[in-house]
Short mmCIF file of C-alpha atoms in Angstrom, two decimals:
data_model
loop_
_atom_site.label_atom_id
_atom_site.label_comp_id
_atom_site.label_asym_id
_atom_site.label_seq_id
_atom_site.Cartn_x
_atom_site.Cartn_y
_atom_site.Cartn_z
CA MET A 1 0.00 -0.01 0.03
CA SER A 2 1.33 3.46 -0.86
CA CYS A 3 0.24 6.91 -0.18
CA CYS A 4 1.17 10.47 -1.12
CA VAL A 5 1.40 13.06 1.56
CA ILE A 6 2.00 16.77 1.08
CA LEU A 7 3.27 18.88 4.03
CA HIS A 8 3.99 22.63 3.88
CA GLY A 9 5.68 25.09 6.06
CA CYS A 10 8.94 23.30 6.82
CA GLY A 11 10.96 24.63 3.91
CA GLY A 12 9.94 21.69 1.63
CA SER A 13 7.39 18.88 1.40
CA VAL A 14 6.92 15.20 1.71
CA ILE A 15 6.32 14.15 -1.82
CA TRP A 16 6.25 10.36 -1.64
CA GLY A 17 5.64 7.80 0.90
CA GLY A 18 5.05 4.13 0.93
CA SER A 19 5.28 0.98 2.90
CA GLY A 20 7.74 -1.75 1.76
CA ARG A 21 7.72 -5.50 2.15
CA ASP A 22 9.69 -5.17 5.38
CA GLY A 23 7.03 -3.15 6.83
CA ILE A 24 9.23 0.03 7.05
CA SER A 25 7.73 3.18 5.73
CA HIS A 26 9.93 5.08 3.21
CA PHE A 27 9.48 8.81 2.82
CA CYS A 28 11.31 11.41 0.77
CA ILE A 29 11.38 14.78 2.57
CA CYS A 30 12.82 17.56 0.53
CA CYS A 31 13.69 20.04 3.27
CA THR A 32 16.70 22.11 4.10
CA TRP A 33 16.60 20.77 7.66
CA CYS A 34 16.83 17.21 6.44
CA TRP A 35 18.81 16.82 3.30
CA GLY A 36 21.53 19.40 3.49
CA PRO A 37 22.59 21.89 0.85
CA PRO A 38 20.22 22.78 -1.94
CA GLU A 39 22.47 21.38 -4.73
CA LEU A 40 21.51 17.86 -3.57
CA TRP A 41 17.73 18.44 -3.89
CA PRO A 42 17.51 17.64 -7.66
CA LEU A 43 18.59 14.07 -7.13
CA VAL A 44 16.32 13.43 -4.25
CA CYS A 45 13.45 15.19 -5.91
CA GLY A 46 14.33 13.44 -9.16
CA TRP A 47 13.85 10.11 -7.68
CA SER A 48 10.90 10.90 -5.44
CA GLN A 49 9.00 12.58 -8.32
CA CYS A 50 9.34 9.30 -10.17
CA LEU A 51 7.92 7.57 -7.04
CA ARG A 52 4.73 9.53 -6.83
CA PRO A 53 1.93 7.02 -6.43
CA GLU A 54 0.64 7.53 -10.02
CA PRO A 55 0.20 4.14 -11.76
CA SER A 56 2.43 4.85 -14.79
CA CYS A 57 5.40 6.06 -12.80
CA LEU A 58 4.99 3.80 -9.78
CA PHE A 59 4.71 0.63 -11.70
CA GLN A 60 7.69 1.61 -13.87
CA PHE A 61 10.23 2.34 -11.02
CA ASP A 62 8.92 0.76 -7.88
CA CYS A 63 5.83 -1.22 -8.77
CA GLU A 64 5.89 -3.17 -5.47
CA SER A 65 6.61 -0.23 -3.22
CA SER A 66 9.65 -2.03 -1.88
CA GLY A 67 11.81 1.00 -1.36
CA TYR A 68 14.19 -0.13 -4.16
CA ILE A 69 14.83 0.92 -7.75
CA SER A 70 17.06 -0.74 -10.30
CA SER A 71 20.66 0.22 -10.68
CA GLY A 72 19.80 1.29 -14.22
CA GLN A 73 17.24 3.88 -13.07
CA PHE A 74 19.68 5.13 -10.45
CA TRP A 75 22.36 5.58 -13.23
CA THR A 76 19.71 7.49 -15.28
CA LEU A 77 19.10 9.86 -12.34
CA LEU A 78 22.83 10.34 -11.79
CA ARG A 79 23.43 11.19 -15.50
CA LYS A 80 20.48 13.53 -15.45
CA HIS A 81 21.21 15.45 -12.25
CA GLY A 82 25.05 14.68 -11.76
CA PRO A 83 26.11 18.04 -13.25
CA GLU A 84 24.03 19.85 -10.70
CA LEU A 85 25.68 18.10 -7.67
CA ASP A 86 28.93 18.85 -5.87
CA PRO A 87 31.59 16.63 -7.44
CA HIS A 88 32.64 15.14 -4.16
CA LYS A 89 29.18 14.26 -3.21
CA LEU A 90 28.58 12.79 -6.71
CA ASP A 91 31.71 10.66 -6.01
CA VAL A 92 30.05 9.14 -2.94
CA LEU A 93 26.83 8.41 -4.88
CA LEU A 94 28.77 6.85 -7.70
CA ALA A 95 30.53 4.73 -5.13
CA LEU A 96 27.12 3.54 -3.85
CA ALA A 97 26.15 2.63 -7.47
CA HIS A 98 29.43 0.73 -7.96
CA SER A 99 29.03 -1.21 -4.69
CA ASN A 100 25.78 -2.82 -5.60
CA ALA A 101 25.93 -6.35 -6.82
CA GLU A 102 22.12 -7.20 -6.77
CA GLY A 103 21.05 -4.77 -9.51
CA LYS A 104 19.04 -2.56 -7.22
CA ILE A 105 19.59 0.48 -4.93
CA CYS A 106 17.85 1.02 -1.63
CA TYR A 107 16.12 4.45 -1.45
CA GLN A 108 17.03 4.81 2.25
CA ASP A 109 20.74 4.23 1.40
CA VAL A 110 20.70 7.22 -0.86
CA LEU A 111 18.98 9.37 1.72
CA ASN A 112 21.44 8.32 4.40
CA LEU A 113 24.35 9.37 2.15
CA ILE A 114 22.92 12.60 1.18
CA GLY A 115 21.95 13.38 4.76
CA ASN A 116 25.49 12.89 5.99
CA ARG A 117 24.31 10.04 8.22
CA ARG A 118 26.61 7.62 9.92
CA SER A 119 25.47 4.40 8.35
CA ASP A 120 26.61 1.07 7.03
CA SER A 121 25.60 2.15 3.55
CA PHE A 122 28.22 4.89 3.70
CA ARG A 123 30.79 2.24 4.75
CA ARG A 124 29.71 -0.22 1.96
CA ALA A 125 29.93 2.56 -0.61
CA ILE A 126 33.46 3.46 0.42
CA LEU A 127 34.86 -0.06 0.66
CA GLN A 128 33.30 -1.47 -2.35
CA GLY A 129 32.39 1.11 -4.87
CA ASN A 130 35.37 3.24 -4.50
CA ARG A 131 37.82 0.39 -5.52
CA ARG A 132 36.40 0.88 -9.17
CA MET A 133 36.39 4.60 -9.24
CA CYS A 134 39.21 6.52 -10.93
CA LYS A 135 38.57 10.05 -10.02
CA LYS A 136 40.78 13.02 -9.67
CA THR A 137 42.19 13.18 -6.13
CA LEU A 138 42.19 16.22 -3.84
CA LEU A 139 45.89 16.60 -4.29
CA GLU A 140 45.32 17.23 -8.00
CA GLU A 141 42.87 20.05 -7.41
CA SER A 142 44.26 23.55 -8.01
CA SER A 143 43.12 27.14 -7.25
CA LEU A 144 42.53 26.52 -3.60
CA ASP A 145 42.74 29.21 -1.07
CA LEU A 146 44.64 28.93 2.22
CA THR A 147 41.77 27.63 4.16
CA GLN A 148 40.93 24.95 1.61
CA ARG A 149 44.56 23.89 1.57
CA LEU A 150 44.54 23.55 5.34
CA ILE A 151 41.35 21.39 5.33
CA ARG A 152 42.87 19.28 2.52
CA HIS A 153 46.11 18.89 4.48
CA VAL A 154 44.16 17.71 7.61
CA ALA A 155 42.22 15.27 5.50
CA TYR A 156 45.42 13.71 4.20
CA GLU A 157 46.96 13.65 7.73
CA THR A 158 44.17 11.73 9.32
CA LEU A 159 42.01 9.79 6.83
CA PRO A 160 43.17 6.74 4.85
CA ARG A 161 40.63 6.63 2.02
CA GLU A 162 40.32 9.16 -0.78
CA ILE A 163 36.51 9.22 -0.74
CA ASP A 164 36.65 9.88 3.14
CA ARG A 165 39.01 12.74 2.48
CA LYS A 166 36.74 14.15 -0.22
CA TRP A 167 33.72 13.85 2.07
CA PHE A 168 35.43 15.62 4.79
CA TYR A 169 36.77 18.37 2.65
CA ASP A 170 33.37 18.97 1.04
CA ASN A 171 31.41 19.04 4.43
CA TYR A 172 33.81 20.73 6.85
CA THR A 173 32.72 24.14 7.71
CA GLY A 174 34.92 25.02 10.75
CA CYS A 175 31.80 25.43 12.83
CA PRO A 176 32.25 24.42 15.72
CA PRO A 177 36.00 24.81 15.74
CA PRO A 178 38.28 22.29 17.53
CA TRP A 179 37.48 23.93 20.93
CA PHE A 180 38.04 20.92 23.18
CA MET A 181 41.82 20.39 22.58
CA ILE A 182 42.41 24.15 22.48
CA THR A 183 40.48 24.80 25.70
CA VAL A 184 42.32 22.04 27.54
CA THR A 185 45.66 23.18 26.46
CA ILE A 186 45.01 26.86 27.35
CA LEU A 187 43.97 25.75 30.87
CA GLU A 188 47.00 23.50 31.30
CA VAL A 189 49.39 26.26 30.38
CA ALA A 190 47.60 28.84 32.57
CA ILE A 191 47.63 26.68 35.61
CA PHE A 192 51.28 25.67 35.10
CA VAL A 193 52.35 29.28 34.85
CA TYR A 194 50.31 30.14 37.98
CA TYR A 195 52.06 27.41 40.01
CA GLY A 196 55.41 28.31 38.46
CA LEU A 197 55.10 31.77 39.70
CA LEU A 198 53.87 30.72 43.11
CA LEU A 199 56.72 28.22 43.52
CA ASN A 200 59.25 30.24 41.58
CA ARG A 201 60.26 27.16 39.64
CA PHE A 202 59.40 25.97 36.09
CA VAL A 203 61.90 23.30 35.34
CA LEU A 204 61.28 20.02 37.28
CA GLN A 205 58.62 21.92 39.17
CA VAL A 206 57.46 18.65 40.83
CA THR A 207 60.66 18.41 42.85
CA HIS A 208 59.81 21.51 44.92
CA SER A 209 59.05 20.64 48.40
CA GLN A 210 55.82 22.55 48.44
CA TYR A 211 54.51 21.18 45.13
CA LEU A 212 51.81 19.03 46.62
CA LYS A 213 51.08 21.29 49.60
CA LYS A 214 47.26 21.81 49.67
CA ASN A 215 47.00 21.26 45.96
CA PRO A 216 43.41 20.74 45.03
CA LEU A 217 44.17 19.23 41.56
CA VAL A 218 46.79 16.45 42.10
CA TYR A 219 45.64 12.89 42.54
CA HIS A 220 46.94 11.63 45.88
CA PRO A 221 46.28 8.12 47.30
CA GLN A 222 45.23 9.59 50.63
CA LEU A 223 42.78 11.85 48.96
CA ARG A 224 41.27 9.37 46.51
CA ALA A 225 37.80 9.79 47.95
CA GLN A 226 37.79 13.27 46.25
CA ALA A 227 36.68 11.84 42.95
CA TRP A 228 37.39 14.98 40.82
CA ARG A 229 41.11 14.34 41.37
CA TYR A 230 41.00 11.38 39.02
CA LEU A 231 40.55 13.87 36.27
CA SER A 232 41.78 17.21 37.53
CA TYR A 233 45.30 16.01 37.82
CA ILE A 234 45.87 16.71 34.14
CA PHE A 235 46.20 20.39 34.85
CA MET A 236 49.33 19.91 36.95
CA HIS A 237 52.64 19.04 35.29
CA ALA A 238 56.07 17.83 36.62
CA GLY A 239 57.78 20.75 34.79
CA ILE A 240 58.02 22.76 31.63
CA GLU A 241 59.64 19.84 29.83
CA HIS A 242 56.66 17.60 30.69
CA LEU A 243 54.10 20.38 29.71
CA GLY A 244 55.91 21.11 26.51
CA VAL A 245 55.79 17.54 25.09
CA ASN A 246 52.08 17.02 26.10
CA VAL A 247 51.04 20.48 24.66
CA ALA A 248 52.92 19.85 21.40
CA LEU A 249 51.30 16.46 20.93
CA GLN A 250 47.81 17.77 21.82
CA LEU A 251 47.97 20.61 19.20
CA LEU A 252 49.70 18.66 16.42
CA VAL A 253 47.73 15.47 16.67
CA GLY A 254 44.66 16.32 18.79
CA VAL A 255 43.47 19.38 16.91
CA PRO A 256 43.45 17.81 13.45
CA LEU A 257 41.74 14.62 14.83
CA GLU A 258 39.10 16.81 16.51
CA MET A 259 38.46 18.67 13.19
CA VAL A 260 37.81 15.38 11.40
CA HIS A 261 36.04 13.27 14.13
CA GLY A 262 34.55 16.05 16.29
CA ALA A 263 34.97 17.20 19.90
CA LEU A 264 32.64 14.51 21.32
CA ARG A 265 34.64 11.47 19.91
CA VAL A 266 38.06 12.79 20.48
CA GLY A 267 37.16 14.37 23.74
CA PHE A 268 35.83 10.89 24.88
CA VAL A 269 39.04 9.12 23.93
CA TYR A 270 41.04 11.83 25.69
CA VAL A 271 38.95 11.80 28.97
CA ALA A 272 38.82 7.90 28.89
CA GLY A 273 42.72 7.93 28.71
CA VAL A 274 42.91 10.45 31.61
CA LEU A 275 40.57 8.28 33.79
CA ALA A 276 42.23 5.02 32.83
CA GLY A 277 45.57 6.60 33.73
CA SER A 278 44.66 7.64 37.23
CA LEU A 279 42.78 4.41 37.99
CA ALA A 280 45.69 2.33 36.58
CA VAL A 281 47.97 4.11 39.13
CA SER A 282 45.63 3.50 41.97
CA VAL A 283 45.71 -0.27 41.13
CA ALA A 284 49.39 -0.80 40.04
CA ASP A 285 51.29 1.91 41.97
CA MET A 286 49.14 2.47 44.93
CA THR A 287 51.30 4.78 47.07
CA ALA A 288 52.20 7.33 44.24
CA PRO A 289 50.40 10.55 43.20
CA VAL A 290 49.69 11.44 39.60
CA VAL A 291 50.14 14.63 37.57
CA GLY A 292 50.06 15.59 33.90
CA SER A 293 47.90 15.06 30.87
CA SER A 294 49.96 12.15 29.52
CA GLY A 295 47.20 9.56 29.99
CA GLY A 296 44.85 11.53 27.59
CA VAL A 297 47.68 12.52 25.19
CA TYR A 298 49.06 9.03 24.89
CA ALA A 299 45.47 7.80 24.24
CA ILE A 300 44.91 10.03 21.23
CA VAL A 301 48.47 9.66 19.80
CA SER A 302 48.54 5.91 20.25
CA ALA A 303 45.14 5.67 18.41
CA HIS A 304 46.42 7.93 15.57
CA LEU A 305 49.71 5.94 15.16
CA ALA A 306 47.85 2.66 15.27
CA ASN A 307 45.45 3.92 12.69
CA ILE A 308 48.38 4.89 10.44
CA VAL A 309 50.01 1.50 10.80
CA MET A 310 46.83 -0.41 10.10
CA ASN A 311 46.14 1.79 7.00
CA TRP A 312 49.68 2.26 5.93
CA SER A 313 49.17 2.05 2.12
CA GLY A 314 46.19 4.47 2.27
CA MET A 315 47.80 7.20 4.42
CA HIS A 316 49.32 9.81 2.16
CA CYS A 317 50.80 12.19 4.78
CA HIS A 318 54.23 13.44 3.92
CA PHE A 319 57.23 11.66 5.53
CA LYS A 320 54.91 9.42 7.58
CA LEU A 321 57.72 7.01 8.52
CA LEU A 322 60.07 9.67 9.70
CA ARG A 323 57.29 11.53 11.56
CA MET A 324 56.12 8.36 13.17
CA PHE A 325 59.54 7.56 14.45
CA PHE A 326 59.89 11.13 15.79
CA ALA A 327 56.60 10.91 17.63
CA LEU A 328 57.56 7.59 19.11
CA ILE A 329 60.99 9.00 20.17
CA CYS A 330 59.29 11.99 21.88
CA MET A 331 56.87 9.67 23.68
CA SER A 332 59.62 7.27 24.75
CA LEU A 333 61.80 10.17 26.12
CA GLU A 334 58.83 11.56 28.09
CA PHE A 335 58.01 8.07 29.40
CA GLY A 336 61.68 7.54 30.29
CA ARG A 337 61.71 10.88 32.13
CA ALA A 338 58.63 9.86 34.06
CA VAL A 339 60.18 6.52 35.07
CA TRP A 340 63.40 8.14 36.24
CA LEU A 341 61.51 10.75 38.25
CA ARG A 342 59.30 8.11 39.87
CA PHE A 343 62.35 6.34 41.39
CA TYR A 344 64.41 9.49 42.05
CA PRO A 345 64.64 10.37 45.75
CA SER A 346 61.56 12.23 46.68
CA SER A 347 61.56 15.84 47.68
CA TYR A 348 58.57 15.26 49.97
CA SER A 349 59.32 11.86 51.61
CA PRO A 350 57.73 9.59 52.47
CA CYS A 351 55.45 10.34 49.49
CA PRO A 352 57.14 9.32 46.17
CA HIS A 353 57.33 11.42 43.01
CA PRO A 354 54.46 11.01 40.62
CA SER A 355 53.86 7.67 38.88
CA PHE A 356 54.49 6.74 35.26
CA VAL A 357 51.71 4.14 35.02
CA ALA A 358 49.20 6.70 33.63
CA HIS A 359 51.11 6.73 30.42
CA LEU A 360 50.42 3.00 30.02
CA GLY A 361 46.73 3.41 30.81
CA GLY A 362 46.43 6.00 28.16
CA VAL A 363 48.11 3.74 25.51
CA VAL A 364 45.74 0.93 26.30
CA VAL A 365 42.72 3.13 25.82
CA GLY A 366 44.24 4.54 22.52
CA ILE A 367 44.84 1.17 20.84
CA THR A 368 41.39 -0.15 21.81
CA LEU A 369 38.57 2.48 22.03
CA GLY A 370 40.59 5.09 20.09
CA VAL A 371 41.45 2.94 17.09
CA VAL A 372 37.80 1.96 16.77
CA ILE A 373 36.71 5.50 16.68
CA LEU A 374 39.32 6.65 14.17
CA ARG A 375 38.62 3.75 11.87
CA ASN A 376 34.92 4.52 11.79
CA PHE A 377 34.75 7.93 10.20
CA GLU A 378 31.06 9.18 9.67
CA GLN A 379 29.65 5.84 10.84
CA ARG A 380 27.49 4.85 13.78
CA LEU A 381 29.63 3.30 16.50
CA ARG A 382 26.60 1.61 18.02
CA ASP A 383 26.53 -0.71 14.95
CA ARG A 384 30.11 -2.07 15.60
CA ALA A 385 30.32 -5.11 17.80
CA ILE A 386 34.06 -4.38 18.48
CA TRP A 387 33.07 -0.99 19.82
CA TRP A 388 30.77 -2.55 22.48
CA ILE A 389 33.37 -5.13 23.39
CA PHE A 390 36.08 -2.49 24.08
CA LEU A 391 33.63 -0.09 25.64
CA SER A 392 32.28 -2.84 27.97
CA SER A 393 35.86 -3.75 28.92
CA PHE A 394 36.69 -0.16 29.80
CA PHE A 395 33.68 0.20 32.01
CA LEU A 396 34.39 -3.22 33.75
CA PHE A 397 37.88 -1.96 34.41
CA VAL A 398 36.47 1.29 35.90
CA ILE A 399 33.97 -0.65 38.11
CA PHE A 400 36.82 -2.89 39.23
CA ALA A 401 39.11 0.02 40.03
CA ILE A 402 36.40 1.70 42.01
CA PHE A 403 35.99 -1.45 44.17
CA TRP A 404 39.66 -1.77 44.45
CA ASN A 405 39.99 1.87 45.69
CA VAL A 406 37.28 1.23 48.27
CA PHE A 407 38.46 -2.10 49.68
CA ALA A 408 41.99 -3.08 48.59
CA PHE A 409 43.96 -0.41 50.41
CA SER A 410 42.45 -1.37 53.86
CA MET A 411 42.58 -5.15 53.20
CA ALA A 412 46.27 -5.00 52.10
CA GLY A 413 47.18 -2.99 55.21
CA LEU A 414 49.23 -0.61 53.07
CA ARG A 415 50.98 2.37 54.71
CA LEU A 416 50.06 5.37 52.61
CA PRO A 417 52.02 8.59 52.67
CA PRO A 418 50.20 11.30 54.68
CA PRO A 419 48.14 13.73 52.84
CA PRO A 420 49.93 16.85 51.60
#
């Protein structure tokens, strides 16, 4: 059974509707709120006008109201309306047509692609159709202004597939900007400068005897009941050498990743790395405090490096091998500094210097949750079984660590250093 519904007053109209064999209603809504920029309307409307419930058209294109039309009819629509579309969006639609092996195209797949929805149809179009497409790459495009060149550079730095890069390049507007990484970095620098002036020390600031004194941000095992310290410790650093490495990696890696994947996803990986870092210290190095944003930084950098390795042939960033070694050397030196400092005679005995275990917690989050997020650009994570496996593992670890912090310290009879 099919019906035609006309709605006005929303910037467009519902011009076709029907119920398919699967019992799912299919509707075409030509509306600026739904289907994005106006240059895509002709294709949507071109199809949906053919799907009006008039016998001659309906029986010709979708006589069973199944929500599918033949690949031939889809190619006809692309040839007719292709010149009116943005070339990068046309590439995505061509990839969808190439990906089909059954001779028919699902109407909802087209709407998902046009509506920038994170769906499996987007992934299928990229993985299957793009293999047979020989289109001009973004690198071959000329007459780009400085902003367009920057967006193109970010696309090649972070995304392994050409059609992903084109999709990002065509849809990125800069609104909202990568505010999360920039805000965190500004706060870290401001707080470090404040304590540097207060203690009159910037290099190896953590060795000052008053570093932990009445500090409301540092994680300390005696103050573990103050839950905010499991996150707030990122705003304190061991010294300018510690802060410098973390800030550089946050800006050089975190900001481009946030531009591509959004503040919500990158922020989640960062915060998960921070939380995993402090909880890992409370389990594995129970008497030590924690400072620095290395848990979050190592999470996003590890995820990015792992994504590069797993998509080595598709990543076209310049000097990728050299830059990867440089990043690993910086991370290794920073980790080595943290290990040395942990076992260096403490300036506030009996409390040891801050632990290095938070770095390892961040790496584990990066190569699990982080990789899944970076490998699923513009796709729904809830449709990925591996996402739920890693997410469940993370929350199980958090629950375990909470119980550990409540019961293990007293059961082990561990002597903790006095609170600062």
